[in-house]
Amino acid sequence: MRLILFALGLCAATPAAAQLRAVPAQPASEVEALRGVEVFLVNETAAPIADAGPRQIEVTAVDGTRLVLERVPGPTPTIAPGGFAKARYVPVSVANVAIPPSDQHPPAKIAAEETVVQSSTGTSSAFLDRFEPHEPVYGVFGTGDSGGKLQVSFAFRPFAEDAPLKLGNLRFAYTQTMFWALREPSGPFRSTNYSPEVYADIPFDETTRVALGWRHDSNGRGMVDSIDVNRIFGRVEKSFDLGGDWRLDVAPQAWFYVGRFGTAPDVKDYLGYTALTATIQQKDGLKIALTGRGNFDTRRGGAELFASYPLAALGGGVGFYLFGQAFTGYGEALDDYRVNDTHARIGIALTR
Protein backbone atom coordinates (compact mmCIF):
# COMPACT_ATOMS: atom_id res chain seq x y z
CA MET A 1 0.00 0.00 0.00
CA ARG A 2 2.82 2.40 0.86
CA LEU A 3 4.46 1.75 -2.52
CA ILE A 4 1.20 2.66 -4.28
CA LEU A 5 0.86 5.86 -2.26
CA PHE A 6 4.48 6.76 -3.00
CA ALA A 7 3.96 6.20 -6.72
CA LEU A 8 0.88 8.41 -6.69
CA GLY A 9 2.86 11.05 -4.85
CA LEU A 10 5.53 10.99 -7.54
CA CYS A 11 2.86 11.76 -10.11
CA ALA A 12 1.06 14.49 -8.22
CA ALA A 13 3.35 16.06 -5.61
CA THR A 14 4.31 19.14 -7.65
CA PRO A 15 3.95 20.50 -11.19
CA ALA A 16 6.14 18.89 -13.83
CA ALA A 17 7.90 22.20 -14.44
CA ALA A 18 9.33 22.26 -10.93
CA GLN A 19 13.08 21.74 -10.69
CA LEU A 20 12.88 19.64 -7.54
CA ARG A 21 9.94 17.60 -6.36
CA ALA A 22 9.45 16.82 -2.68
CA VAL A 23 7.59 13.50 -2.39
CA PRO A 24 6.73 12.57 1.21
CA ALA A 25 6.00 9.06 2.41
CA GLN A 26 2.48 9.01 3.83
CA PRO A 27 2.41 8.52 7.62
CA ALA A 28 -0.42 6.55 9.16
CA SER A 29 -1.22 9.29 11.69
CA GLU A 30 0.14 12.38 13.40
CA VAL A 31 1.61 10.19 16.15
CA GLU A 32 3.59 8.19 13.59
CA ALA A 33 4.71 11.41 11.87
CA LEU A 34 6.25 12.61 15.15
CA ARG A 35 8.89 9.92 14.69
CA GLY A 36 9.92 11.54 11.42
CA VAL A 37 8.65 11.38 7.85
CA GLU A 38 10.95 10.42 4.98
CA VAL A 39 10.73 12.78 2.00
CA PHE A 40 12.23 12.02 -1.42
CA LEU A 41 13.73 15.02 -3.24
CA VAL A 42 13.57 14.23 -6.97
CA ASN A 43 15.71 16.18 -9.46
CA GLU A 44 13.74 16.43 -12.72
CA THR A 45 16.27 18.60 -14.56
CA ALA A 46 19.26 17.74 -16.73
CA ALA A 47 21.77 19.35 -14.34
CA PRO A 48 22.86 18.64 -10.73
CA ILE A 49 20.98 20.58 -8.06
CA ALA A 50 22.31 21.47 -4.59
CA ASP A 51 19.14 21.74 -2.51
CA ALA A 52 18.07 20.59 0.96
CA GLY A 53 14.36 20.69 0.04
CA PRO A 54 11.54 23.05 1.00
CA ARG A 55 11.42 24.25 4.57
CA GLN A 56 7.82 23.10 5.01
CA ILE A 57 5.46 20.81 3.13
CA GLU A 58 1.93 19.57 3.69
CA VAL A 59 0.89 15.92 3.83
CA THR A 60 -2.34 14.09 4.59
CA ALA A 61 -1.96 11.08 6.86
CA VAL A 62 -3.73 7.80 6.18
CA ASP A 63 -6.27 8.62 8.92
CA GLY A 64 -7.13 11.90 7.15
CA THR A 65 -5.15 14.28 9.39
CA ARG A 66 -3.56 17.11 7.42
CA LEU A 67 -0.09 17.94 8.71
CA VAL A 68 2.50 20.64 8.12
CA LEU A 69 5.96 19.08 8.11
CA GLU A 70 9.19 20.99 8.66
CA ARG A 71 12.61 19.86 7.49
CA VAL A 72 15.06 18.65 10.12
CA PRO A 73 18.35 20.63 9.82
CA GLY A 74 21.05 18.76 7.94
CA PRO A 75 23.58 19.02 5.11
CA THR A 76 22.55 20.21 1.66
CA PRO A 77 22.87 17.33 -0.82
CA THR A 78 23.82 17.65 -4.47
CA ILE A 79 21.27 15.63 -6.45
CA ALA A 80 22.28 14.20 -9.83
CA PRO A 81 20.05 14.70 -12.90
CA GLY A 82 17.14 12.29 -12.68
CA GLY A 83 18.28 11.21 -9.23
CA PHE A 84 16.89 11.73 -5.75
CA ALA A 85 17.97 12.33 -2.16
CA LYS A 86 16.23 11.68 1.13
CA ALA A 87 15.35 14.24 3.80
CA ARG A 88 13.65 13.89 7.15
CA TYR A 89 10.71 16.03 8.24
CA VAL A 90 8.71 16.32 11.46
CA PRO A 91 5.27 17.87 12.02
CA VAL A 92 5.00 21.42 13.32
CA SER A 93 1.22 21.84 13.27
CA VAL A 94 -2.05 20.44 11.94
CA ALA A 95 -2.94 22.18 8.70
CA ASN A 96 -6.34 23.58 7.84
CA VAL A 97 -5.22 25.15 4.59
CA ALA A 98 -2.78 24.06 1.93
CA ILE A 99 0.68 25.63 1.68
CA PRO A 100 1.02 27.58 -1.58
CA PRO A 101 3.34 25.78 -4.02
CA SER A 102 6.69 27.38 -4.78
CA ASP A 103 9.43 26.74 -7.30
CA GLN A 104 12.00 27.99 -4.83
CA HIS A 105 13.00 26.12 -1.69
CA PRO A 106 14.51 28.49 0.91
CA PRO A 107 16.62 26.83 3.61
CA ALA A 108 15.21 26.45 7.08
CA LYS A 109 15.63 29.60 9.13
CA ILE A 110 15.53 30.45 12.80
CA ALA A 111 12.78 32.94 13.50
CA ALA A 112 14.09 36.50 13.48
CA GLU A 113 11.36 37.75 15.80
CA GLU A 114 11.75 37.69 19.56
CA THR A 115 9.34 35.76 21.75
CA VAL A 116 7.46 37.93 24.24
CA VAL A 117 6.04 36.45 27.44
CA GLN A 118 3.68 38.31 29.76
CA SER A 119 3.64 37.15 33.37
CA SER A 120 3.10 38.50 36.88
CA THR A 121 6.73 39.65 36.92
CA GLY A 122 6.18 41.78 33.82
CA THR A 123 6.98 41.37 30.15
CA SER A 124 10.07 39.35 29.21
CA SER A 125 11.54 38.91 25.75
CA ALA A 126 14.11 36.61 24.16
CA PHE A 127 15.06 34.98 20.87
CA LEU A 128 13.97 31.61 22.24
CA ASP A 129 14.29 29.80 18.91
CA ARG A 130 18.05 30.26 19.13
CA PHE A 131 18.43 28.42 22.45
CA GLU A 132 19.11 24.66 22.52
CA PRO A 133 19.54 22.05 25.27
CA HIS A 134 23.22 21.27 25.87
CA GLU A 135 24.21 19.10 28.83
CA PRO A 136 21.39 17.89 31.12
CA VAL A 137 19.71 20.42 33.42
CA TYR A 138 18.98 18.68 36.71
CA GLY A 139 18.90 18.67 40.49
CA VAL A 140 19.79 15.43 42.27
CA PHE A 141 20.41 14.49 45.89
CA GLY A 142 22.20 11.66 47.68
CA THR A 143 22.93 10.42 51.15
CA GLY A 144 26.04 11.02 53.25
CA ASP A 145 28.69 13.23 51.73
CA SER A 146 27.12 12.95 48.25
CA GLY A 147 24.92 15.94 49.06
CA GLY A 148 23.15 17.70 46.23
CA LYS A 149 24.31 18.32 42.68
CA LEU A 150 22.63 20.98 40.55
CA GLN A 151 23.41 21.72 36.93
CA VAL A 152 22.21 24.33 34.44
CA SER A 153 23.31 24.19 30.81
CA PHE A 154 22.28 25.67 27.47
CA ALA A 155 23.60 26.42 23.99
CA PHE A 156 22.86 29.50 21.90
CA ARG A 157 22.97 29.89 18.11
CA PRO A 158 24.04 33.48 17.33
CA PHE A 159 23.50 33.09 13.57
CA ALA A 160 20.71 31.66 11.42
CA GLU A 161 21.20 28.30 9.70
CA ASP A 162 21.66 29.89 6.29
CA ALA A 163 24.21 32.51 7.44
CA PRO A 164 27.27 32.94 5.17
CA LEU A 165 30.62 31.26 5.86
CA LYS A 166 28.83 28.40 7.66
CA LEU A 167 28.30 30.65 10.69
CA GLY A 168 25.00 28.87 11.26
CA ASN A 169 27.01 25.98 12.73
CA LEU A 170 28.45 28.17 15.50
CA ARG A 171 27.34 27.64 19.10
CA PHE A 172 28.00 29.43 22.37
CA ALA A 173 27.36 27.16 25.37
CA TYR A 174 27.50 27.48 29.11
CA THR A 175 27.31 24.86 31.86
CA GLN A 176 27.44 25.46 35.61
CA THR A 177 27.59 22.55 38.06
CA MET A 178 27.11 23.19 41.78
CA PHE A 179 27.81 20.82 44.67
CA TRP A 180 25.56 21.41 47.67
CA ALA A 181 26.83 20.31 51.11
CA LEU A 182 23.40 19.64 52.60
CA ARG A 183 24.56 18.05 55.84
CA GLU A 184 26.72 21.02 56.83
CA PRO A 185 25.29 23.94 58.86
CA SER A 186 23.37 26.36 56.58
CA GLY A 187 23.94 23.99 53.62
CA PRO A 188 26.62 25.89 51.65
CA PHE A 189 27.67 25.22 48.07
CA ARG A 190 31.07 23.67 48.65
CA SER A 191 32.23 23.80 45.02
CA THR A 192 31.15 25.07 41.61
CA ASN A 193 32.40 24.22 38.11
CA TYR A 194 32.01 26.96 35.46
CA SER A 195 32.26 25.77 31.85
CA PRO A 196 31.76 28.13 28.87
CA GLU A 197 32.30 26.77 25.34
CA VAL A 198 32.53 28.00 21.76
CA TYR A 199 32.28 25.38 19.03
CA ALA A 200 31.08 24.56 15.55
CA ASP A 201 28.46 21.79 15.34
CA ILE A 202 28.68 20.37 11.82
CA PRO A 203 26.16 17.87 10.41
CA PHE A 204 27.61 15.33 7.95
CA ASP A 205 24.43 13.36 7.38
CA GLU A 206 21.23 12.50 9.24
CA THR A 207 23.09 10.28 11.72
CA THR A 208 26.51 11.91 12.08
CA ARG A 209 27.63 15.21 13.58
CA VAL A 210 31.09 16.61 14.28
CA ALA A 211 31.96 19.34 16.79
CA LEU A 212 35.19 21.33 16.95
CA GLY A 213 35.75 23.99 19.59
CA TRP A 214 37.20 25.41 22.79
CA ARG A 215 36.07 24.75 26.37
CA HIS A 216 37.10 26.50 29.57
CA ASP A 217 36.59 24.87 32.98
CA SER A 218 37.17 26.82 36.17
CA ASN A 219 36.40 26.66 39.88
CA GLY A 220 35.83 30.43 39.88
CA ARG A 221 38.31 31.19 42.65
CA GLY A 222 41.06 33.80 43.05
CA MET A 223 44.79 33.79 42.42
CA VAL A 224 45.62 31.68 45.48
CA ASP A 225 43.44 28.64 44.65
CA SER A 226 42.27 29.14 41.06
CA ILE A 227 42.00 26.11 38.77
CA ASP A 228 41.70 26.92 35.06
CA VAL A 229 41.52 24.29 32.33
CA ASN A 230 41.42 25.30 28.66
CA ARG A 231 40.95 22.64 25.98
CA ILE A 232 40.62 22.51 22.21
CA PHE A 233 38.38 19.54 21.51
CA GLY A 234 36.97 17.46 18.70
CA ARG A 235 33.90 15.27 19.03
CA VAL A 236 32.02 12.93 16.70
CA GLU A 237 28.53 11.61 17.37
CA LYS A 238 27.07 8.72 15.41
CA SER A 239 23.47 7.56 15.83
CA PHE A 240 22.22 4.03 15.13
CA ASP A 241 18.54 3.08 14.74
CA LEU A 242 17.90 -0.05 16.78
CA GLY A 243 14.24 -0.34 15.80
CA GLY A 244 11.16 -0.12 17.98
CA ASP A 245 11.85 3.58 18.70
CA TRP A 246 15.20 2.67 20.27
CA ARG A 247 18.40 4.51 19.31
CA LEU A 248 22.08 4.12 20.17
CA ASP A 249 24.38 7.16 20.12
CA VAL A 250 28.15 6.82 20.34
CA ALA A 251 30.33 9.92 20.81
CA PRO A 252 34.13 9.68 21.10
CA GLN A 253 35.94 12.87 22.05
CA ALA A 254 39.58 13.96 22.23
CA TRP A 255 41.26 17.20 23.27
CA PHE A 256 44.55 18.92 24.01
CA TYR A 257 45.28 21.54 26.64
CA VAL A 258 46.25 25.16 26.02
CA GLY A 259 47.28 27.94 28.37
CA ARG A 260 47.97 27.74 32.09
CA PHE A 261 46.28 25.64 34.77
CA GLY A 262 46.31 28.10 37.67
CA THR A 263 47.27 26.23 40.83
CA ALA A 264 46.67 22.78 39.29
CA PRO A 265 49.40 22.01 36.72
CA ASP A 266 48.81 18.26 37.17
CA VAL A 267 45.05 18.38 36.45
CA LYS A 268 45.60 16.74 33.05
CA ASP A 269 46.86 13.63 34.85
CA TYR A 270 43.34 13.18 36.27
CA LEU A 271 41.10 14.53 33.49
CA GLY A 272 43.05 12.84 30.69
CA TYR A 273 42.88 13.50 26.95
CA THR A 274 39.99 11.36 25.67
CA ALA A 275 36.41 10.45 26.50
CA LEU A 276 33.70 8.17 25.16
CA THR A 277 29.94 8.52 25.64
CA ALA A 278 27.44 5.79 24.81
CA THR A 279 23.70 6.45 25.06
CA ILE A 280 20.75 4.15 24.53
CA GLN A 281 17.32 5.75 24.42
CA GLN A 282 13.73 5.01 23.55
CA LYS A 283 11.69 7.89 22.18
CA ASP A 284 9.54 9.25 25.02
CA GLY A 285 10.95 6.50 27.24
CA LEU A 286 14.01 5.38 29.15
CA LYS A 287 17.41 6.92 28.44
CA ILE A 288 20.73 5.68 29.82
CA ALA A 289 23.99 7.54 29.11
CA LEU A 290 27.47 6.52 30.24
CA THR A 291 30.58 8.69 29.82
CA GLY A 292 34.11 7.55 30.61
CA ARG A 293 37.25 9.68 30.39
CA GLY A 294 40.80 9.40 31.61
CA ASN A 295 44.54 9.40 31.17
CA PHE A 296 45.97 6.12 29.91
CA ASP A 297 49.47 6.97 31.22
CA THR A 298 48.43 7.66 34.81
CA ARG A 299 45.45 5.26 34.76
CA ARG A 300 43.29 7.89 36.40
CA GLY A 301 39.97 9.14 35.17
CA GLY A 302 36.27 9.14 35.89
CA ALA A 303 32.94 7.76 34.72
CA GLU A 304 29.46 9.25 34.99
CA LEU A 305 26.09 7.56 34.48
CA PHE A 306 22.78 9.27 33.75
CA ALA A 307 19.44 7.46 33.75
CA SER A 308 16.15 9.26 33.05
CA TYR A 309 12.50 8.64 32.34
CA PRO A 310 9.89 11.22 31.26
CA LEU A 311 7.19 11.61 33.90
CA ALA A 312 4.83 12.80 31.15
CA ALA A 313 4.64 9.16 30.05
CA LEU A 314 2.96 8.37 33.38
CA GLY A 315 0.13 10.85 32.71
CA GLY A 316 -0.85 14.10 34.33
CA GLY A 317 1.02 16.33 31.86
CA VAL A 318 4.18 16.55 34.00
CA GLY A 319 6.93 18.27 32.01
CA PHE A 320 10.16 16.92 33.50
CA TYR A 321 12.12 13.70 34.01
CA LEU A 322 12.82 11.34 36.86
CA PHE A 323 16.62 11.49 36.87
CA GLY A 324 19.42 9.44 38.41
CA GLN A 325 23.11 10.36 38.37
CA ALA A 326 26.19 8.49 39.56
CA PHE A 327 29.92 9.26 39.39
CA THR A 328 33.06 7.37 40.25
CA GLY A 329 36.70 8.39 39.87
CA TYR A 330 38.57 11.68 39.82
CA GLY A 331 37.51 15.19 38.88
CA GLU A 332 33.76 15.40 39.46
CA ALA A 333 34.37 18.75 41.18
CA LEU A 334 37.45 20.69 40.06
CA ASP A 335 38.23 21.67 43.65
CA ASP A 336 38.63 17.97 44.49
CA TYR A 337 40.17 16.71 41.25
CA ARG A 338 42.81 14.68 43.14
CA VAL A 339 40.15 12.87 45.24
CA ASN A 340 38.80 9.49 44.12
CA ASP A 341 35.07 9.61 44.94
CA THR A 342 31.97 7.56 44.27
CA HIS A 343 28.52 9.16 44.58
CA ALA A 344 24.97 8.26 43.57
CA ARG A 345 22.07 10.71 43.55
CA ILE A 346 18.46 10.89 42.37
CA GLY A 347 16.15 13.79 41.55
CA ILE A 348 14.54 15.50 38.57
CA ALA A 349 15.78 16.93 35.28
CA LEU A 350 14.34 19.57 32.94
CA THR A 351 16.42 18.40 29.97
CA ARG A 352 18.35 15.19 29.44
Coordinates of C-alpha atoms in Angstrom, one line a residue:
M1 CA 0.0 0.0 0.0
R2 CA 2.8 2.4 0.9
L3 CA 4.5 1.8 -2.5
I4 CA 1.2 2.7 -4.3
L5 CA 0.9 5.9 -2.3
F6 CA 4.5 6.8 -3.0
A7 CA 4.0 6.2 -6.7
L8 CA 0.9 8.4 -6.7
G9 CA 2.9 11.1 -4.9
L10 CA 5.5 11.0 -7.5
C11 CA 2.9 11.8 -10.1
A12 CA 1.1 14.5 -8.2
A13 CA 3.4 16.1 -5.6
T14 CA 4.3 19.1 -7.7
P15 CA 3.9 20.5 -11.2
A16 CA 6.1 18.9 -13.8
A17 CA 7.9 22.2 -14.4
A18 CA 9.3 22.3 -10.9
Q19 CA 13.1 21.7 -10.7
L20 CA 12.9 19.6 -7.5
R21 CA 9.9 17.6 -6.4
A22 CA 9.4 16.8 -2.7
V23 CA 7.6 13.5 -2.4
P24 CA 6.7 12.6 1.2
A25 CA 6.0 9.1 2.4
Q26 CA 2.5 9.0 3.8
P27 CA 2.4 8.5 7.6
A28 CA -0.4 6.6 9.2
S29 CA -1.2 9.3 11.7
E30 CA 0.1 12.4 13.4
V31 CA 1.6 10.2 16.1
E32 CA 3.6 8.2 13.6
A33 CA 4.7 11.4 11.9
L34 CA 6.2 12.6 15.2
R35 CA 8.9 9.9 14.7
G36 CA 9.9 11.5 11.4
V37 CA 8.6 11.4 7.8
E38 CA 10.9 10.4 5.0
V39 CA 10.7 12.8 2.0
F40 CA 12.2 12.0 -1.4
L41 CA 13.7 15.0 -3.2
V42 CA 13.6 14.2 -7.0
N43 CA 15.7 16.2 -9.5
E44 CA 13.7 16.4 -12.7
T45 CA 16.3 18.6 -14.6
A46 CA 19.3 17.7 -16.7
A47 CA 21.8 19.3 -14.3
P48 CA 22.9 18.6 -10.7
I49 CA 21.0 20.6 -8.1
A50 CA 22.3 21.5 -4.6
D51 CA 19.1 21.7 -2.5
A52 CA 18.1 20.6 1.0
G53 CA 14.4 20.7 0.0
P54 CA 11.5 23.1 1.0
R55 CA 11.4 24.2 4.6
Q56 CA 7.8 23.1 5.0
I57 CA 5.5 20.8 3.1
E58 CA 1.9 19.6 3.7
V59 CA 0.9 15.9 3.8
T60 CA -2.3 14.1 4.6
A61 CA -2.0 11.1 6.9
V62 CA -3.7 7.8 6.2
D63 CA -6.3 8.6 8.9
G64 CA -7.1 11.9 7.2
T65 CA -5.1 14.3 9.4
R66 CA -3.6 17.1 7.4
L67 CA -0.1 17.9 8.7
V68 CA 2.5 20.6 8.1
L69 CA 6.0 19.1 8.1
E70 CA 9.2 21.0 8.7
R71 CA 12.6 19.9 7.5
V72 CA 15.1 18.7 10.1
P73 CA 18.3 20.6 9.8
G74 CA 21.0 18.8 7.9
P75 CA 23.6 19.0 5.1
T76 CA 22.6 20.2 1.7
P77 CA 22.9 17.3 -0.8
T78 CA 23.8 17.7 -4.5
I79 CA 21.3 15.6 -6.5
A80 CA 22.3 14.2 -9.8
P81 CA 20.1 14.7 -12.9
G82 CA 17.1 12.3 -12.7
G83 CA 18.3 11.2 -9.2
F84 CA 16.9 11.7 -5.7
A85 CA 18.0 12.3 -2.2
K86 CA 16.2 11.7 1.1
A87 CA 15.4 14.2 3.8
R88 CA 13.6 13.9 7.1
Y89 CA 10.7 16.0 8.2
V90 CA 8.7 16.3 11.5
P91 CA 5.3 17.9 12.0
V92 CA 5.0 21.4 13.3
S93 CA 1.2 21.8 13.3
V94 CA -2.0 20.4 11.9
A95 CA -2.9 22.2 8.7
N96 CA -6.3 23.6 7.8
V97 CA -5.2 25.1 4.6
A98 CA -2.8 24.1 1.9
I99 CA 0.7 25.6 1.7
P100 CA 1.0 27.6 -1.6
P101 CA 3.3 25.8 -4.0
S102 CA 6.7 27.4 -4.8
D103 CA 9.4 26.7 -7.3
Q104 CA 12.0 28.0 -4.8
H105 CA 13.0 26.1 -1.7
P106 CA 14.5 28.5 0.9
P107 CA 16.6 26.8 3.6
A108 CA 15.2 26.4 7.1
K109 CA 15.6 29.6 9.1
I110 CA 15.5 30.4 12.8
A111 CA 12.8 32.9 13.5
A112 CA 14.1 36.5 13.5
E113 CA 11.4 37.8 15.8
E114 CA 11.7 37.7 19.6
T115 CA 9.3 35.8 21.7
V116 CA 7.5 37.9 24.2
V117 CA 6.0 36.4 27.4
Q118 CA 3.7 38.3 29.8
S119 CA 3.6 37.2 33.4
S120 CA 3.1 38.5 36.9
T121 CA 6.7 39.7 36.9
G122 CA 6.2 41.8 33.8
T123 CA 7.0 41.4 30.2
S124 CA 10.1 39.4 29.2
S125 CA 11.5 38.9 25.7
A126 CA 14.1 36.6 24.2
F127 CA 15.1 35.0 20.9
L128 CA 14.0 31.6 22.2
D129 CA 14.3 29.8 18.9
R130 CA 18.0 30.3 19.1
F131 CA 18.4 28.4 22.4
E132 CA 19.1 24.7 22.5
P133 CA 19.5 22.1 25.3
H134 CA 23.2 21.3 25.9
E135 CA 24.2 19.1 28.8
P136 CA 21.4 17.9 31.1
V137 CA 19.7 20.4 33.4
Y138 CA 19.0 18.7 36.7
G139 CA 18.9 18.7 40.5
V140 CA 19.8 15.4 42.3
F141 CA 20.4 14.5 45.9
G142 CA 22.2 11.7 47.7
T143 CA 22.9 10.4 51.2
G144 CA 26.0 11.0 53.3
D145 CA 28.7 13.2 51.7
S146 CA 27.1 13.0 48.2
G147 CA 24.9 15.9 49.1
G148 CA 23.2 17.7 46.2
K149 CA 24.3 18.3 42.7
L150 CA 22.6 21.0 40.6
Q151 CA 23.4 21.7 36.9
V152 CA 22.2 24.3 34.4
S153 CA 23.3 24.2 30.8
F154 CA 22.3 25.7 27.5
A155 CA 23.6 26.4 24.0
F156 CA 22.9 29.5 21.9
R157 CA 23.0 29.9 18.1
P158 CA 24.0 33.5 17.3
F159 CA 23.5 33.1 13.6
A160 CA 20.7 31.7 11.4
E161 CA 21.2 28.3 9.7
D162 CA 21.7 29.9 6.3
A163 CA 24.2 32.5 7.4
P164 CA 27.3 32.9 5.2
L165 CA 30.6 31.3 5.9
K166 CA 28.8 28.4 7.7
L167 CA 28.3 30.6 10.7
G168 CA 25.0 28.9 11.3
N169 CA 27.0 26.0 12.7
L170 CA 28.5 28.2 15.5
R171 CA 27.3 27.6 19.1
F172 CA 28.0 29.4 22.4
A173 CA 27.4 27.2 25.4
Y174 CA 27.5 27.5 29.1
T175 CA 27.3 24.9 31.9
Q176 CA 27.4 25.5 35.6
T177 CA 27.6 22.6 38.1
M178 CA 27.1 23.2 41.8
F179 CA 27.8 20.8 44.7
W180 CA 25.6 21.4 47.7
A181 CA 26.8 20.3 51.1
L182 CA 23.4 19.6 52.6
R183 CA 24.6 18.0 55.8
E184 CA 26.7 21.0 56.8
P185 CA 25.3 23.9 58.9
S186 CA 23.4 26.4 56.6
G187 CA 23.9 24.0 53.6
P188 CA 26.6 25.9 51.6
F189 CA 27.7 25.2 48.1
R190 CA 31.1 23.7 48.6
S191 CA 32.2 23.8 45.0
T192 CA 31.1 25.1 41.6
N193 CA 32.4 24.2 38.1
Y194 CA 32.0 27.0 35.5
S195 CA 32.3 25.8 31.8
P196 CA 31.8 28.1 28.9
E197 CA 32.3 26.8 25.3
V198 CA 32.5 28.0 21.8
Y199 CA 32.3 25.4 19.0
A200 CA 31.1 24.6 15.5
D201 CA 28.5 21.8 15.3
I202 CA 28.7 20.4 11.8
P203 CA 26.2 17.9 10.4
F204 CA 27.6 15.3 8.0
D205 CA 24.4 13.4 7.4
E206 CA 21.2 12.5 9.2
T207 CA 23.1 10.3 11.7
T208 CA 26.5 11.9 12.1
R209 CA 27.6 15.2 13.6
V210 CA 31.1 16.6 14.3
A211 CA 32.0 19.3 16.8
L212 CA 35.2 21.3 17.0
G213 CA 35.7 24.0 19.6
W214 CA 37.2 25.4 22.8
R215 CA 36.1 24.7 26.4
H216 CA 37.1 26.5 29.6
D217 CA 36.6 24.9 33.0
S218 CA 37.2 26.8 36.2
N219 CA 36.4 26.7 39.9
G220 CA 35.8 30.4 39.9
R221 CA 38.3 31.2 42.7
G222 CA 41.1 33.8 43.0
M223 CA 44.8 33.8 42.4
V224 CA 45.6 31.7 45.5
D225 CA 43.4 28.6 44.7
S226 CA 42.3 29.1 41.1
I227 CA 42.0 26.1 38.8
D228 CA 41.7 26.9 35.1
V229 CA 41.5 24.3 32.3
N230 CA 41.4 25.3 28.7
R231 CA 40.9 22.6 26.0
I232 CA 40.6 22.5 22.2
F233 CA 38.4 19.5 21.5
G234 CA 37.0 17.5 18.7
R235 CA 33.9 15.3 19.0
V236 CA 32.0 12.9 16.7
E237 CA 28.5 11.6 17.4
K238 CA 27.1 8.7 15.4
S239 CA 23.5 7.6 15.8
F240 CA 22.2 4.0 15.1
D241 CA 18.5 3.1 14.7
L242 CA 17.9 0.0 16.8
G243 CA 14.2 -0.3 15.8
G244 CA 11.2 -0.1 18.0
D245 CA 11.8 3.6 18.7
W246 CA 15.2 2.7 20.3
R247 CA 18.4 4.5 19.3
L248 CA 22.1 4.1 20.2
D249 CA 24.4 7.2 20.1
V250 CA 28.2 6.8 20.3
A251 CA 30.3 9.9 20.8
P252 CA 34.1 9.7 21.1
Q253 CA 35.9 12.9 22.0
A254 CA 39.6 14.0 22.2
W255 CA 41.3 17.2 23.3
F256 CA 44.5 18.9 24.0
Y257 CA 45.3 21.5 26.6
V258 CA 46.2 25.2 26.0
G259 CA 47.3 27.9 28.4
R260 CA 48.0 27.7 32.1
F261 CA 46.3 25.6 34.8
G262 CA 46.3 28.1 37.7
T263 CA 47.3 26.2 40.8
A264 CA 46.7 22.8 39.3
P265 CA 49.4 22.0 36.7
D266 CA 48.8 18.3 37.2
V267 CA 45.1 18.4 36.5
K268 CA 45.6 16.7 33.1
D269 CA 46.9 13.6 34.9
Y270 CA 43.3 13.2 36.3
L271 CA 41.1 14.5 33.5
G272 CA 43.0 12.8 30.7
Y273 CA 42.9 13.5 27.0
T274 CA 40.0 11.4 25.7
A275 CA 36.4 10.4 26.5
L276 CA 33.7 8.2 25.2
T277 CA 29.9 8.5 25.6
A278 CA 27.4 5.8 24.8
T279 CA 23.7 6.5 25.1
I280 CA 20.7 4.2 24.5
Q281 CA 17.3 5.8 24.4
Q282 CA 13.7 5.0 23.5
K283 CA 11.7 7.9 22.2
D284 CA 9.5 9.3 25.0
G285 CA 10.9 6.5 27.2
L286 CA 14.0 5.4 29.2
K287 CA 17.4 6.9 28.4
I288 CA 20.7 5.7 29.8
A289 CA 24.0 7.5 29.1
L290 CA 27.5 6.5 30.2
T291 CA 30.6 8.7 29.8
G292 CA 34.1 7.6 30.6
R293 CA 37.3 9.7 30.4
G294 CA 40.8 9.4 31.6
N295 CA 44.5 9.4 31.2
F296 CA 46.0 6.1 29.9
D297 CA 49.5 7.0 31.2
T298 CA 48.4 7.7 34.8
R299 CA 45.4 5.3 34.8
R300 CA 43.3 7.9 36.4
G301 CA 40.0 9.1 35.2
G302 CA 36.3 9.1 35.9
A303 CA 32.9 7.8 34.7
E304 CA 29.5 9.2 35.0
L305 CA 26.1 7.6 34.5
F306 CA 22.8 9.3 33.8
A307 CA 19.4 7.5 33.8
S308 CA 16.2 9.3 33.1
Y309 CA 12.5 8.6 32.3
P310 CA 9.9 11.2 31.3
L311 CA 7.2 11.6 33.9
A312 CA 4.8 12.8 31.1
A313 CA 4.6 9.2 30.0
L314 CA 3.0 8.4 33.4
G315 CA 0.1 10.9 32.7
G316 CA -0.8 14.1 34.3
G317 CA 1.0 16.3 31.9
V318 CA 4.2 16.5 34.0
G319 CA 6.9 18.3 32.0
F320 CA 10.2 16.9 33.5
Y321 CA 12.1 13.7 34.0
L322 CA 12.8 11.3 36.9
F323 CA 16.6 11.5 36.9
G324 CA 19.4 9.4 38.4
Q325 CA 23.1 10.4 38.4
A326 CA 26.2 8.5 39.6
F327 CA 29.9 9.3 39.4
T328 CA 33.1 7.4 40.2
G329 CA 36.7 8.4 39.9
Y330 CA 38.6 11.7 39.8
G331 CA 37.5 15.2 38.9
E332 CA 33.8 15.4 39.5
A333 CA 34.4 18.7 41.2
L334 CA 37.4 20.7 40.1
D335 CA 38.2 21.7 43.7
D336 CA 38.6 18.0 44.5
Y337 CA 40.2 16.7 41.3
R338 CA 42.8 14.7 43.1
V339 CA 40.2 12.9 45.2
N340 CA 38.8 9.5 44.1
D341 CA 35.1 9.6 44.9
T342 CA 32.0 7.6 44.3
H343 CA 28.5 9.2 44.6
A344 CA 25.0 8.3 43.6
R345 CA 22.1 10.7 43.6
I346 CA 18.5 10.9 42.4
G347 CA 16.1 13.8 41.6
I348 CA 14.5 15.5 38.6
A349 CA 15.8 16.9 35.3
L350 CA 14.3 19.6 32.9
T351 CA 16.4 18.4 30.0
R352 CA 18.3 15.2 29.4

